[in-house]
CSV table of C-alpha atoms in Angstrom, one decimal:
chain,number,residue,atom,x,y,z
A,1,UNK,CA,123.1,207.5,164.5
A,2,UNK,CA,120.8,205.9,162.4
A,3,UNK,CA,117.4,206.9,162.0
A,4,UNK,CA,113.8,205.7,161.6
A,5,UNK,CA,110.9,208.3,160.3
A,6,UNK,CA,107.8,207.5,161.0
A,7,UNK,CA,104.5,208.9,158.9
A,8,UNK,CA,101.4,208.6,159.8
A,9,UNK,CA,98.4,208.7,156.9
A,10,UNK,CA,95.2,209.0,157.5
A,11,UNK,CA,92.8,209.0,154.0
A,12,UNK,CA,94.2,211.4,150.9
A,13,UNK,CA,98.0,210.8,150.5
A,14,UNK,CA,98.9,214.2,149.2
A,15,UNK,CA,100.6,215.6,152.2
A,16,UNK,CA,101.8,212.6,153.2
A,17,UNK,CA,104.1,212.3,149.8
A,18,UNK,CA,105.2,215.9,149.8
A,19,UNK,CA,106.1,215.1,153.6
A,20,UNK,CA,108.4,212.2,152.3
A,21,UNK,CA,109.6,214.3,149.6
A,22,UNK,CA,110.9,216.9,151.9
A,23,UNK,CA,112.3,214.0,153.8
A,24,UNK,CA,114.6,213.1,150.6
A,25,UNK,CA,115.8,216.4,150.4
A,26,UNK,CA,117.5,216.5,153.5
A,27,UNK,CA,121.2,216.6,153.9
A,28,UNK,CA,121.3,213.4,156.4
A,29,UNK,CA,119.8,210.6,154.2
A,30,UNK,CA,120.2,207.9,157.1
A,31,UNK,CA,116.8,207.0,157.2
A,32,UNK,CA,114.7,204.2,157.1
A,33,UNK,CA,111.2,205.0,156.4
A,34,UNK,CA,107.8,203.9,157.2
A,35,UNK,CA,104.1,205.2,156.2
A,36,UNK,CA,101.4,204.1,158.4
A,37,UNK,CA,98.1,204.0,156.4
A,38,UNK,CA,95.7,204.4,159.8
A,39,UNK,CA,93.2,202.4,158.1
A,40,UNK,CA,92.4,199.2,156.0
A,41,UNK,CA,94.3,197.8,153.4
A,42,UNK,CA,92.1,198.6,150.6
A,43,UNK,CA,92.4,200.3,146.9
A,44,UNK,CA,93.5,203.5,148.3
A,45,UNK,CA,96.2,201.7,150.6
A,46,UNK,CA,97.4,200.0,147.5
A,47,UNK,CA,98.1,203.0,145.8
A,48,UNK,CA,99.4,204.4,148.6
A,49,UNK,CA,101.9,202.1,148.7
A,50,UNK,CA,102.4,202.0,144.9
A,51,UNK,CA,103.4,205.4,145.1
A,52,UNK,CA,106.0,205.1,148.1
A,53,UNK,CA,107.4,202.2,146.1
A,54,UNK,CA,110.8,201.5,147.2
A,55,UNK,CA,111.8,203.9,149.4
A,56,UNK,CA,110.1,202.5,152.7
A,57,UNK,CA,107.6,200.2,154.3
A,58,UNK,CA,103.9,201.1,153.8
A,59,UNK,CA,101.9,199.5,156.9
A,60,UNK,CA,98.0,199.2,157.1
A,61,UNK,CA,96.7,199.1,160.2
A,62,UNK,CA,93.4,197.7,159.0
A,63,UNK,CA,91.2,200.4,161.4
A,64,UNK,CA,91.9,204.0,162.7
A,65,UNK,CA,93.9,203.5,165.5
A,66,UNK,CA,94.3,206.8,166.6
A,67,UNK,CA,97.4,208.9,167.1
A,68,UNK,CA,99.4,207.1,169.3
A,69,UNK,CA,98.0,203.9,168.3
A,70,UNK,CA,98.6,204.5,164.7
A,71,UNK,CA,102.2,205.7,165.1
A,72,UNK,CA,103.2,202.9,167.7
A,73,UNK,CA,103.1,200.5,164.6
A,74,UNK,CA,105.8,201.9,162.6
A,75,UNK,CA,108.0,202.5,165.7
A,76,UNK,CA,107.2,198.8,166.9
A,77,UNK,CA,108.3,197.8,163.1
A,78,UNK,CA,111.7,200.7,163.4
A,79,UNK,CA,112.8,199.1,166.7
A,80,UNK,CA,112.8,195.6,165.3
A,81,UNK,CA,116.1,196.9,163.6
A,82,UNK,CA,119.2,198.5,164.8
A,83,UNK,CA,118.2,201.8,164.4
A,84,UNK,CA,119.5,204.7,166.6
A,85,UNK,CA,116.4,207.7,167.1
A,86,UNK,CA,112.6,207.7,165.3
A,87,UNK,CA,111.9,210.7,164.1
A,88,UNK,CA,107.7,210.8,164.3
A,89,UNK,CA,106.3,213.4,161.4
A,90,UNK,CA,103.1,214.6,161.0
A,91,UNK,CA,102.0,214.0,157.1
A,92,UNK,CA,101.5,217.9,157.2
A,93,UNK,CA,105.3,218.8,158.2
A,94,UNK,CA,107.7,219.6,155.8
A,95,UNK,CA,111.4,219.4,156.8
A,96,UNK,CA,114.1,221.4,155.4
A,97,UNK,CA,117.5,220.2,154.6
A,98,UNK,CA,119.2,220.9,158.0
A,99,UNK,CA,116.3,219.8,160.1
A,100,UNK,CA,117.3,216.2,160.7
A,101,UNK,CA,121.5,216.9,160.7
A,102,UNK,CA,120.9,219.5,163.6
A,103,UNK,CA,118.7,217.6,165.8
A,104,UNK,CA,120.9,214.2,165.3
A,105,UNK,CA,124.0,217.0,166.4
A,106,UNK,CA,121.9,217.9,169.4
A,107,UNK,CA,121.5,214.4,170.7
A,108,UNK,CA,124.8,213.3,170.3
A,109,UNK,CA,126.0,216.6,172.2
A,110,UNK,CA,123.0,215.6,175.0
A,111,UNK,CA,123.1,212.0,176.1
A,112,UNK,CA,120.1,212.2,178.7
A,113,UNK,CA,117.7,214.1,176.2
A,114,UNK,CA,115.3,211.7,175.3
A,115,UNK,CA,113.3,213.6,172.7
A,116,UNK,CA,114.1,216.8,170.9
A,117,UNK,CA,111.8,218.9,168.7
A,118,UNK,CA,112.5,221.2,166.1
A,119,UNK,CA,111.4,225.0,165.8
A,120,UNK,CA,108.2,224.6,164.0
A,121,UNK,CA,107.0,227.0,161.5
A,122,UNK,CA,103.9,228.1,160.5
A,123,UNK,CA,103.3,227.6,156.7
A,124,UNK,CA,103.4,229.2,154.0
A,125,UNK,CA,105.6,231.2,154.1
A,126,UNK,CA,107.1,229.6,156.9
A,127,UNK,CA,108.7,232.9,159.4
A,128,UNK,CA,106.2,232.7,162.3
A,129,UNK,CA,106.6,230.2,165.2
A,130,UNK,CA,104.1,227.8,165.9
A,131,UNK,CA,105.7,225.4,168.6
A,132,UNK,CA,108.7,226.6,169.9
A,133,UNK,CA,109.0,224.7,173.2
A,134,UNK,CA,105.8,223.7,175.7
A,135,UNK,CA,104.9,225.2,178.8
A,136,UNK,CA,102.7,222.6,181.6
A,137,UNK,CA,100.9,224.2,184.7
A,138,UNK,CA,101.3,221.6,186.8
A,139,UNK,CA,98.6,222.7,189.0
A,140,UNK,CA,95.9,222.9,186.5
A,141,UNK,CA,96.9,220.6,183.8
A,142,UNK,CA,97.0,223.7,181.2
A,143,UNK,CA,99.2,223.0,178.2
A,144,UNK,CA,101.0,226.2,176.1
A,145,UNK,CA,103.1,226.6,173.2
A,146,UNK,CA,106.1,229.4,173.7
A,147,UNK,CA,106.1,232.0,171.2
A,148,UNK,CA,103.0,230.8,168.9
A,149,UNK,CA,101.9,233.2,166.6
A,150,UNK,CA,105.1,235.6,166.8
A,151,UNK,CA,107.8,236.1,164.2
A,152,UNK,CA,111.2,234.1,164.3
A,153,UNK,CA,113.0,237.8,163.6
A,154,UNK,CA,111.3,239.1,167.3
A,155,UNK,CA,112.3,236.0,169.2
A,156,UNK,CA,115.9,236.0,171.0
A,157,UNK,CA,117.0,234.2,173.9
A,158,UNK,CA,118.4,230.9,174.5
A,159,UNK,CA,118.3,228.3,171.4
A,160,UNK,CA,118.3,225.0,173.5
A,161,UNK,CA,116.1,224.8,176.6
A,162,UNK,CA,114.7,221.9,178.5
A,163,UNK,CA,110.6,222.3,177.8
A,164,UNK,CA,107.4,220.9,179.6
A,165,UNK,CA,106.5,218.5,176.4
A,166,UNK,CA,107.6,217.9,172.5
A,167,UNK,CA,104.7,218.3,170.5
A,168,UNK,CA,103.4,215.4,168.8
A,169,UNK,CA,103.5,216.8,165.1
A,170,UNK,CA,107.8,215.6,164.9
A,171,UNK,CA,109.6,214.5,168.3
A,172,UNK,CA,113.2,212.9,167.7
A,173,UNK,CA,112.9,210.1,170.3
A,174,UNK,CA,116.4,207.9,171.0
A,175,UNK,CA,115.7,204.6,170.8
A,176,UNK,CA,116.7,203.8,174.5
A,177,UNK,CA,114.1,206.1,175.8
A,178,UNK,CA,111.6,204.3,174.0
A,179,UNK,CA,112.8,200.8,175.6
A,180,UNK,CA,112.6,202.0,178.6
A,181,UNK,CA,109.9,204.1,178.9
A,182,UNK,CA,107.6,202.6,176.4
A,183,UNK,CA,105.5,203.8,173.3
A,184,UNK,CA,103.0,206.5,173.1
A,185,UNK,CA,99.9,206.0,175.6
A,186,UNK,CA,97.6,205.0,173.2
A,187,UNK,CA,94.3,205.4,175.2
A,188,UNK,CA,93.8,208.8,174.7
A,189,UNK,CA,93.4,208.1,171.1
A,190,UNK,CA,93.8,211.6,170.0
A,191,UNK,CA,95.6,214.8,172.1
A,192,UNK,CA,97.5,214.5,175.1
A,193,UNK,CA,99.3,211.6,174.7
A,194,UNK,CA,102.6,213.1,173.3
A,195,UNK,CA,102.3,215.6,176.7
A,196,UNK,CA,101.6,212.7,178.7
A,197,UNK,CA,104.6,210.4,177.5
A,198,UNK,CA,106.4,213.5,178.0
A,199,UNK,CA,105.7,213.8,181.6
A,200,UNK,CA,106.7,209.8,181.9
A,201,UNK,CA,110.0,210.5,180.3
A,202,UNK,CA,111.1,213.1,182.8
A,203,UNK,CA,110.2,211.0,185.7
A,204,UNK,CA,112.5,208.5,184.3
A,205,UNK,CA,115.1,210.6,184.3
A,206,UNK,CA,115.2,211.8,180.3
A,207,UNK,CA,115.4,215.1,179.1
A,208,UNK,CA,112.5,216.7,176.9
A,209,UNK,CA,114.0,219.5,174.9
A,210,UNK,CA,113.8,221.8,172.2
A,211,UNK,CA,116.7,223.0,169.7
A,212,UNK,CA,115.8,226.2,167.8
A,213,UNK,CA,118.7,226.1,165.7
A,214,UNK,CA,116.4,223.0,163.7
A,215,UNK,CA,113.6,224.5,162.3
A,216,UNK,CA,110.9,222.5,159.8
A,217,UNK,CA,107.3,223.9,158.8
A,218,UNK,CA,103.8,222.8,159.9
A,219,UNK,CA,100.9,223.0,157.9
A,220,UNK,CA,98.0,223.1,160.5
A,221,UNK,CA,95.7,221.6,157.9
A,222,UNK,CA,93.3,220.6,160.6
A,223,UNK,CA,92.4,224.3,161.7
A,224,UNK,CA,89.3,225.9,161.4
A,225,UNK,CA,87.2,228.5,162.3
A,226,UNK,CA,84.8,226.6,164.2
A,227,UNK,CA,85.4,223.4,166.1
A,228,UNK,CA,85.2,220.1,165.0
A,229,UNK,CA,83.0,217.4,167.0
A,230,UNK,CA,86.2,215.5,167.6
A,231,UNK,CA,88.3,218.2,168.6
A,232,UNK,CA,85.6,219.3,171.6
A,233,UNK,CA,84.9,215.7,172.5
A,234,UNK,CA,88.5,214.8,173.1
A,235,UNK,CA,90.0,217.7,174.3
A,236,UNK,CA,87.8,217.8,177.2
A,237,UNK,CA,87.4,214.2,177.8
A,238,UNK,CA,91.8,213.8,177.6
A,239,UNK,CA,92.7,217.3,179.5
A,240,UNK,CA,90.5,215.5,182.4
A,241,UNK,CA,92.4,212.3,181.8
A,242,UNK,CA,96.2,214.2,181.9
A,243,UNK,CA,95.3,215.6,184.8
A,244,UNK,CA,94.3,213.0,186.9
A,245,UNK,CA,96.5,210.1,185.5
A,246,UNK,CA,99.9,211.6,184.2
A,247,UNK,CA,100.0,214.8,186.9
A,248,UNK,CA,98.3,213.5,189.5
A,249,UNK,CA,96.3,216.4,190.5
A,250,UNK,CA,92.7,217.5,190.9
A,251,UNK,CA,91.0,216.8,187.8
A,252,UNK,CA,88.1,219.2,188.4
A,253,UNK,CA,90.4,221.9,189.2
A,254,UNK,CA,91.7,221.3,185.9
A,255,UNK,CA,88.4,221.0,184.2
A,256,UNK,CA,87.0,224.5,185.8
A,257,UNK,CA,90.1,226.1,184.0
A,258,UNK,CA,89.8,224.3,180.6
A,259,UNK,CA,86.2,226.0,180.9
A,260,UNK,CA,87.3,229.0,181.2
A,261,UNK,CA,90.4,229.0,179.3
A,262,UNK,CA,89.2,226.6,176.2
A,263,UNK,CA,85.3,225.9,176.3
A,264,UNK,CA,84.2,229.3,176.8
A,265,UNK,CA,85.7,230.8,174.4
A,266,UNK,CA,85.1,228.1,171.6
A,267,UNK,CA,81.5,227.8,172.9
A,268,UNK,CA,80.9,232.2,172.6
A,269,UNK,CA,82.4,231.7,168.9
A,270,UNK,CA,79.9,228.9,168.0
A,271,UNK,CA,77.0,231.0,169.5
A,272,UNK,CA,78.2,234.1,167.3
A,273,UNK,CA,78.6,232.0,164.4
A,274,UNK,CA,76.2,228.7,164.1
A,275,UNK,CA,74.2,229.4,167.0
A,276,UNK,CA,71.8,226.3,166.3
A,277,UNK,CA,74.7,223.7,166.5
A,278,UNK,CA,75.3,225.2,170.8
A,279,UNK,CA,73.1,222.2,171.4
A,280,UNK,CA,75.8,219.6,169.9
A,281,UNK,CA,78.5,221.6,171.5
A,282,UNK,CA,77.0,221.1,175.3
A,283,UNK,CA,76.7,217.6,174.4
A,284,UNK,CA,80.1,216.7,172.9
A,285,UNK,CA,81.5,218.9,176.2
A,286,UNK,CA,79.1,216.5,178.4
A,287,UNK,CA,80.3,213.2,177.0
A,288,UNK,CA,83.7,214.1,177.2
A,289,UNK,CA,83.7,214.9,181.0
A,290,UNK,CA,81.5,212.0,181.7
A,291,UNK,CA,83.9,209.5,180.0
A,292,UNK,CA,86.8,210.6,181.5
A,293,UNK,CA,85.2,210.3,185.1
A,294,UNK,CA,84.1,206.7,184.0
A,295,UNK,CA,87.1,205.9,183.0
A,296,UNK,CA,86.1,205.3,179.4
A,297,UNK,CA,88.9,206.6,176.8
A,298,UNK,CA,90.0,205.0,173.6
A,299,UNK,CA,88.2,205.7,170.4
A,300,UNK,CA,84.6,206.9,170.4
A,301,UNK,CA,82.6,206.0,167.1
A,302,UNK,CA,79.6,208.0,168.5
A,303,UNK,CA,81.2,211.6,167.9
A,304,UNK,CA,81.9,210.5,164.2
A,305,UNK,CA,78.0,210.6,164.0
A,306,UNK,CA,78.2,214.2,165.2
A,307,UNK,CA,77.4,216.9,162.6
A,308,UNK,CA,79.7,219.7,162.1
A,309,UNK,CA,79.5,223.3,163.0
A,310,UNK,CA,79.5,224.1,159.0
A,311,UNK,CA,77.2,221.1,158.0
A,312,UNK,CA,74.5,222.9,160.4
A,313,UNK,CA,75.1,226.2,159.2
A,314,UNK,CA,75.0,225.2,155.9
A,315,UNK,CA,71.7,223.8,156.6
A,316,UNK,CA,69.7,226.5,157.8
C-alpha cells in the first residue's frame, strides 16, 4: 500500500522540516509527500519550498484555511494519484522508524478500519503518553484522551482497540474511506473536526482504531500556561457545534458541562494569574456560544484582534 503524507505548515518551517526528516528515516519509504504552506505564496513560501526541493509537493494555499481546510488540499492533490492510505502529520510530530511499517501492517490485517493512529508520545524524551486512543460521552459531547499524562512502562492491556476518535495531530486514513465518506469538515476551522469526521466514519460502517504497537512523538508546541484567544473562542463555539450537528444531542447540556469541565477551570487560572484579561476571557466565551447558536462557524478574523493573556500581563 502506497502512501501519501500530508504536512501542514503554518508560518516558521522549522518543525515542519525536522517532521519530514523523521519522515525519511523511516523504514517504509513508500511515500509521496506533500507540505501545505496554510498561507500565501510569498518569500517565506518560496523558501519553504526551496528547502523541500525534490522530495515532495510544496502547496500554498494563498490564506489560512484552517485545519481541515488546510489539510484537505494536499489530500485532494494525494488522491488525484493511485495512492493507497494518507497519513496526515502534524508539523510538530516526529515519527520513528517503525511508525509508518506497523500501522500500514495494521490496515492490511483490518480491512474495515478506516483510520488508525499511532501511540503518541510526549516529547522530549518521548516515554509518557499523550493520545493513546479517544474516549466520546455521547450524552454530553465531552472528548478524552486514554492514558494522557501516564508513563508507557505503567500502561498494559490490550494494544489494538476500536476508540471514540483519532486525533488529528497523525490519522492513517485508507483511501476508500476518504471517497466515501469525504474530507475533513472544514467549518469548524480549528478543533473538532477530526472527532467529528470520526463520528461520520463509524456511521458508515468504518472502523476508528488505535495500534499501540506504533508509537511516534508529539511536540505540543502550542501549549501554554494560559489560554490563547483562539483556543477559548473555538473550543467553546465547536464543542457546541459537535454536539448538536455530528451527535445529535442537546447542545446546552453539552455546553453546561464544557463550563464546568473546561471553562471553569481555564477561567479560575486566568483570574489567579492575569486577572485584568477575565474581561477578554468572558467575551471570547460569549462569542463562541453565540456563533455556534447562529450558526456562524468558519474562520473568525475578530479573535486574531484579541490580546493575549501574556501581552496583558506584560502590560500592567
Amino acid at each position: 500500500m502506497r502512501t501519501a503524507a500530508v504536512v501542514l505548515n503554518y508560518g516558521d518551517p522549522s518543525d515542519t522540516l525536522e517532521c519530514v526528516e523523521s519522515l525519511e528515516l523511516s523504514d517504509d519509504l513508500d511515500i509521496d509527500l506533500y507540505v501545505v504552506d496554510n498561507g500565501p505564496a510569498d518569500a517565506r513560501h518560496d523558501a519553504l519550498r526551496d528547502a523541500i526541493g525534490d522530495r515532495g509537493q510544496v502547496i500554498a494555499t494563498g490564506e489560512n484555511l484552517g485545519y481541515a481546510g488546510g489539510n484537505n488540499v494536499g489530500v485532494r492533490r494525494a488522491l488525484e494519484t493511485d495512492v493507497d492510505l494518507v497519513w496526515i502529520l502534524n508539523p510538530d510530530t516526529r515519527v520513528k522508524r517503525r511508525t509508518l511499517p506497523t500501522l500500514k501492517e495494521h490496515m492490511a490485517a483490518y480491512p474495515d478500519c478506516g483510520v488508525v493512529s499511532a501511540r503518541i508520545l510526549y516529547g522530549p524524551p518521548g516515554n509518557r503518553i499523550w493520545f493513546d486512543g479517544a474516549t466520546i460521552d455521547r450524552t454530553n459531547g465531552a472528548t478524552s484522551h486514554m492514558n494522557n499524562g501516564k508513563s508507557t512502562d505503567a500502561v498494559g492491556g490490550r494494544k489494538i482497540l476500536d476508540v471514540g476518535y483519532v486525533t488529528g495531530a497523525a490519522p492513517l486514513i485508507r483511501r476508500t474511506t476518504l471517497e466515501r465518506v469525504g474530507l475533513l469538515p472544514e467549518h469548524y476551522f480549528l478543533y473538532f473536526e477530526e472527532t467529528h469526521w470520526c463520528v461520520t466514519v463509524q456511521e458508515a460502517g468504518w472502523r476508528t482504531m488505535v495500534n499501540r504497537d506504533a508509537e511516534m512523538v508529539h511536540l505540543k508546541r502550542s501549549s501554554g500556561v494560559l489560554p490563547q484567544p483562539y483556543y477559548v473562542y473555538y473550543m467553546t463555539r465547536n464543542r457546541y457545534g459537535f454536539a448538536r450537528d455530528a451527535l445529535r444531542i442537546d447542545p446546552e447540556a453539552a455546553m453546561a458541562h464544557h463550563q464546568k469541565t473546561f471553562l471553569d477551570p481555564w477561567r479560575a487560572k486566568v483570574a489567579d494569574k492575569a486577572p485584568a484579561w477575565l474581561d477578554r476571557f468572558d467575551e471570547l466565551v460569549e462569542m463562541g456560544r453565540a456563533d455556534a447558536v447562529a450558526g456562524r462557524f468558519g474562520r473568525n478574523d475578530a479573535v486574531t484582534s484579541f490580546p493575549t493573556a501574556e501581552s496583558t500581563l506584560a502590560a500592567g
